[in-house]
Coordinates of C-alpha atoms in Angstrom, one line a residue:
M1 CA 47.3 41.5 36.8
T2 CA 49.0 39.2 34.0
A3 CA 47.6 35.9 35.3
L4 CA 43.8 38.1 35.6
S5 CA 44.3 39.1 31.7
G6 CA 44.5 35.5 30.7
M7 CA 42.0 34.4 32.5
R8 CA 39.8 37.0 31.0
F9 CA 41.4 36.1 27.2
N10 CA 40.5 32.3 27.7
L11 CA 37.3 33.7 29.1
E12 CA 36.2 35.8 26.4
T13 CA 37.9 33.2 23.6
G14 CA 35.8 30.5 24.9
R15 CA 32.9 32.4 25.1
Q16 CA 33.1 34.0 21.2
Q17 CA 34.1 30.2 19.8
A18 CA 30.7 29.4 21.7
L19 CA 28.8 31.7 19.5
A20 CA 30.7 31.1 16.0
R21 CA 29.8 27.6 17.1
A22 CA 25.7 28.9 17.0
V23 CA 26.2 30.8 14.0
A24 CA 27.6 27.7 12.1
T25 CA 24.8 25.6 13.3
T26 CA 22.1 28.2 12.2
Q27 CA 24.1 28.5 8.9
V28 CA 24.1 24.8 8.4
Q29 CA 20.2 24.7 9.2
I30 CA 19.0 26.8 6.7
S31 CA 21.3 25.8 3.7
S32 CA 20.3 22.0 4.4
G33 CA 16.8 22.6 5.7
K34 CA 17.0 20.4 8.7
R35 CA 17.1 21.5 12.0
I36 CA 19.0 18.4 13.4
D37 CA 21.8 17.2 11.9
R38 CA 23.4 14.9 14.5
A39 CA 21.6 12.7 17.2
S40 CA 23.5 14.7 19.8
D41 CA 21.7 18.3 18.6
D42 CA 18.6 16.8 20.0
P43 CA 18.5 13.2 21.2
A44 CA 14.7 13.0 22.0
T45 CA 13.6 14.6 18.7
A46 CA 15.9 12.3 16.8
A47 CA 14.8 9.3 18.3
R48 CA 11.3 10.4 17.5
I49 CA 12.4 11.0 14.1
S50 CA 14.0 7.6 13.4
Q51 CA 10.7 6.0 14.9
L52 CA 8.8 8.0 12.1
T53 CA 11.3 7.0 9.5
R54 CA 10.6 3.4 10.3
S55 CA 6.8 3.9 10.6
A56 CA 7.5 5.9 6.9
G57 CA 8.9 2.5 5.4
N58 CA 6.2 0.3 6.8
V59 CA 3.6 2.7 5.7
E60 CA 5.2 2.4 2.0
S61 CA 5.2 -1.2 2.1
W62 CA 1.8 -1.6 3.3
S63 CA 0.7 1.0 0.6
E64 CA 2.5 -1.2 -2.2
N65 CA 1.0 -4.3 -1.2
A66 CA -2.3 -3.0 -1.0
A67 CA -2.2 -1.1 -4.5
L68 CA -1.2 -4.3 -5.9
A69 CA -3.9 -5.9 -3.8
R70 CA -6.6 -3.9 -5.6
T71 CA -5.2 -4.5 -9.2
L72 CA -5.1 -8.5 -8.3
S73 CA -8.3 -8.3 -6.8
S74 CA -9.9 -6.2 -9.7
E75 CA -8.3 -8.7 -12.9
A76 CA -9.7 -11.7 -10.6
E77 CA -13.2 -9.5 -10.4
A78 CA -13.0 -9.1 -14.0
I79 CA -12.4 -12.9 -15.4
L80 CA -15.5 -13.6 -12.7
G81 CA -17.6 -11.1 -14.6
Q82 CA -16.6 -13.2 -17.6
V83 CA -17.5 -16.5 -15.8
S84 CA -20.8 -15.5 -14.9
E85 CA -21.8 -14.0 -18.4
R86 CA -21.1 -17.4 -19.9
L87 CA -23.1 -19.3 -17.1
V88 CA -25.9 -17.5 -17.7
Q89 CA -25.7 -17.5 -21.2
A90 CA -25.3 -21.7 -20.3
K91 CA -28.7 -21.7 -18.7
S92 CA -30.5 -19.8 -21.4
L93 CA -29.6 -22.2 -23.5
Y94 CA -30.5 -25.0 -21.5
V95 CA -33.7 -23.4 -20.7
S96 CA -34.6 -23.2 -24.5
A97 CA -33.1 -26.7 -24.5
G98 CA -36.5 -28.3 -22.4
S99 CA -39.0 -26.5 -25.0
G100 CA -41.0 -29.5 -26.4
S101 CA -40.4 -28.4 -29.9
M102 CA -36.6 -29.0 -29.6
S103 CA -35.5 -31.6 -32.0
A104 CA -32.6 -34.2 -30.9
A105 CA -30.2 -32.1 -33.5
D106 CA -31.1 -29.1 -31.8
R107 CA -30.4 -30.5 -28.6
A108 CA -27.1 -31.9 -30.0
M109 CA -26.0 -28.4 -30.8
I110 CA -27.2 -26.6 -27.4
A111 CA -25.0 -29.5 -25.8
T112 CA -22.0 -28.9 -27.9
E113 CA -22.2 -24.8 -27.3
M114 CA -22.8 -25.7 -23.3
R115 CA -19.3 -27.8 -24.0
T116 CA -17.7 -25.4 -25.4
I117 CA -18.5 -22.8 -22.6
A118 CA -17.3 -25.7 -19.8
T119 CA -14.1 -25.6 -22.1
E120 CA -14.3 -21.5 -21.6
I121 CA -14.6 -21.7 -18.0
E122 CA -11.6 -24.0 -17.5
G123 CA -9.6 -21.1 -19.7
M124 CA -10.7 -18.7 -17.3
A125 CA -9.7 -21.1 -14.7
A126 CA -6.3 -21.3 -15.3
A127 CA -5.9 -17.6 -16.3
R128 CA -2.4 -15.7 -15.1
N129 CA -2.6 -12.4 -13.6
S130 CA -0.6 -9.4 -14.1
L131 CA 2.5 -10.8 -12.3
D132 CA 2.5 -14.0 -14.5
Q133 CA 1.2 -16.0 -11.8
P134 CA -2.1 -17.9 -11.4
A135 CA -5.2 -15.4 -10.6
F136 CA -6.7 -18.1 -8.8
G137 CA -3.7 -20.1 -7.1
A138 CA -4.3 -23.7 -5.6
G139 CA -3.8 -24.6 -1.8
G140 CA -6.0 -21.5 -0.5
A141 CA -6.1 -17.9 -1.3
V142 CA -2.9 -16.1 -1.3
E143 CA -3.0 -13.5 1.5
I144 CA -1.2 -10.1 1.4
P145 CA -0.1 -7.9 4.3
I146 CA -1.5 -4.3 4.5
G147 CA -1.2 -3.4 8.0
D148 CA 0.1 -4.2 11.4
G149 CA -1.5 -7.4 11.9
Q150 CA -3.9 -6.9 8.8
M151 CA -4.2 -9.1 6.4
V152 CA -6.1 -9.5 2.9
R153 CA -7.1 -11.9 -0.2
P154 CA -7.1 -10.3 -3.4
A155 CA -8.9 -12.9 -5.3
P156 CA -10.2 -16.6 -3.6
D157 CA -8.4 -20.1 -4.6
A158 CA -9.6 -21.8 -7.7
D159 CA -11.6 -24.2 -5.8
T160 CA -13.5 -21.7 -4.2
A161 CA -14.0 -19.6 -7.2
F162 CA -14.9 -22.5 -9.8
K163 CA -16.1 -25.2 -7.6
V164 CA -19.9 -26.2 -6.2
G165 CA -18.7 -28.7 -3.6
A166 CA -16.3 -31.0 -5.3
V167 CA -17.2 -30.9 -8.4
A168 CA -15.9 -28.0 -10.9
L169 CA -17.9 -25.8 -12.6
S170 CA -17.1 -26.8 -16.6
D171 CA -17.9 -30.2 -15.1
W172 CA -21.5 -29.5 -13.9
L173 CA -22.1 -28.0 -17.6
R174 CA -20.5 -30.9 -19.4
T175 CA -23.1 -33.5 -16.7
A176 CA -26.2 -31.4 -18.3
A177 CA -24.7 -31.0 -21.7
D178 CA -24.9 -35.3 -21.7
A179 CA -28.5 -34.8 -19.9
L180 CA -29.3 -33.8 -23.5
G181 CA -28.5 -36.4 -25.4
I182 CA -30.6 -38.8 -23.2
T183 CA -32.7 -41.1 -25.9
D184 CA -35.3 -42.2 -23.4
P185 CA -37.7 -38.8 -22.9
A186 CA -38.9 -39.5 -19.2
V187 CA -35.1 -40.1 -18.0
R188 CA -34.2 -37.3 -20.0
A189 CA -36.7 -35.2 -18.2
V190 CA -36.0 -36.1 -14.7
Q191 CA -32.1 -35.4 -15.6
Y192 CA -32.4 -32.3 -17.3
G193 CA -34.6 -31.0 -14.2
Q194 CA -31.8 -31.8 -11.8
S195 CA -28.9 -30.5 -14.4
L196 CA -31.4 -26.9 -14.5
G197 CA -31.2 -27.3 -10.8
H198 CA -27.4 -27.2 -10.9
L199 CA -26.8 -24.4 -13.0
D200 CA -28.8 -22.3 -10.7
N201 CA -26.8 -23.2 -8.0
L202 CA -23.7 -22.6 -10.4
V203 CA -24.7 -19.1 -11.2
T204 CA -25.5 -18.0 -7.6
H205 CA -22.4 -19.2 -6.4
V206 CA -20.6 -17.4 -9.0
A207 CA -22.6 -14.5 -7.9
D208 CA -21.8 -15.3 -4.7
V209 CA -18.0 -15.1 -4.8
R210 CA -17.8 -11.6 -6.5
A211 CA -20.0 -10.6 -3.9
E212 CA -17.3 -12.0 -1.4
L213 CA -14.5 -10.4 -3.9
G214 CA -16.8 -7.0 -3.6
V215 CA -16.2 -6.8 0.4
Q216 CA -12.1 -7.5 0.0
G217 CA -12.2 -5.0 -2.4
R218 CA -13.9 -2.2 0.0
S219 CA -11.5 -3.3 2.4
I220 CA -8.3 -2.7 0.5
E221 CA -9.7 0.8 -0.6
A222 CA -10.6 1.6 2.8
A223 CA -6.7 0.4 4.0
L224 CA -5.2 2.6 0.9
D225 CA -7.7 5.5 2.2
R226 CA -5.7 5.1 5.7
L227 CA -2.5 4.3 4.4
A228 CA -2.9 8.1 2.7
D229 CA -3.5 9.7 5.9
A230 CA -1.4 8.1 8.1
K231 CA 1.7 9.2 5.2
I232 CA 0.5 12.8 5.5
N233 CA 0.7 12.5 9.0
I234 CA 3.8 10.9 9.7
S235 CA 5.2 13.6 6.8
A236 CA 3.5 17.0 9.0
E237 CA 5.2 15.7 12.4
R238 CA 8.5 14.5 10.9
S239 CA 8.9 18.0 9.0
A240 CA 7.7 20.2 12.2
L241 CA 10.4 18.2 14.0
E242 CA 13.3 17.8 11.7
D243 CA 13.0 20.6 9.3
T244 CA 14.2 24.3 10.0
D245 CA 11.8 27.2 10.8
I246 CA 13.7 29.3 7.8
G247 CA 12.2 32.5 9.0
E248 CA 13.0 31.8 12.6
A249 CA 16.2 30.5 11.9
V250 CA 17.0 33.5 9.7
A251 CA 16.1 35.9 12.9
R252 CA 18.4 34.0 15.2
L253 CA 21.2 33.8 12.8
N254 CA 21.2 37.6 12.4
S255 CA 20.9 37.9 16.2
Q256 CA 24.2 35.3 16.8
Q257 CA 25.6 37.2 14.3
L258 CA 25.2 41.2 15.8
T259 CA 26.0 39.2 19.0
L260 CA 29.0 38.2 17.8
E261 CA 30.5 41.2 16.0
A262 CA 29.8 43.2 19.5
A263 CA 32.0 40.6 21.7
Q264 CA 34.4 40.6 19.5
A265 CA 34.3 44.7 19.7
A266 CA 34.6 44.5 22.6
F267 CA 37.1 42.2 23.1
A268 CA 39.3 43.8 21.0
R269 CA 39.3 47.1 22.8
I270 CA 39.4 45.2 26.3
S271 CA 42.3 43.4 24.7
R272 CA 44.4 46.9 23.8
T273 CA 43.9 48.2 27.3
T274 CA 45.2 45.6 28.7
L275 CA 48.2 45.3 26.2
F276 CA 48.5 49.1 27.5
D277 CA 48.6 48.3 31.1
I278 CA 50.8 45.1 31.0
L279 CA 53.2 47.8 28.7
T280 CA 53.1 50.7 31.6

């Protein structure tokens, strides 16, 4: 009889301890807001949460890179916009220089303005971005990762943007300016016509570079949208796996506490009866 009572005592004590642990676990889930405190609570779910955490870190890094790429791209576009305006201005001046009413002094003045524009464009080619780095680097455009295996070039390299063939935009402008100073009318006319064609090419070249930059810009914006959606999806899945359903947890806690209290009360009655039986 004593051995049986001791076995029953141990079984019931173990049951109540398990109930108490369940109550404590639920209380922690409610207070922390997290359903899983340790990986051992739910290994499969914990592994998925860990994977989502890594994915969230990657997405955050790519988002920061994409935002930086957008900034650098906008800065490059602003500079190239100024280059385009100056080239259009240079071409307009050059067209006016071809008028038969222009004197040598007038042509010399226009040549001076074109050389000034050439110097300004050289300054734009050497401009620095918000990172205090060359906005148009040398030796190939810088690539920035914005996704798994996805790279973008926020700005073209200096040679691509500021050269036509192997000749810098500024040098083409100076060559055109030099043509205006040729004294032989026939030779000047030939050189003038060639330089006017080159100026057309310069304007078209920069327009093409800006168009390509626009394509990259749209790619960056699409990546930012995709990454924003990924953030939302990862957060939602992680929350569904990790966060405590407070309403369900409170109801479960109430049920667990009632069960534990009932078990404790019943055990107290049984213990008193058993003790009485042993004494009698």
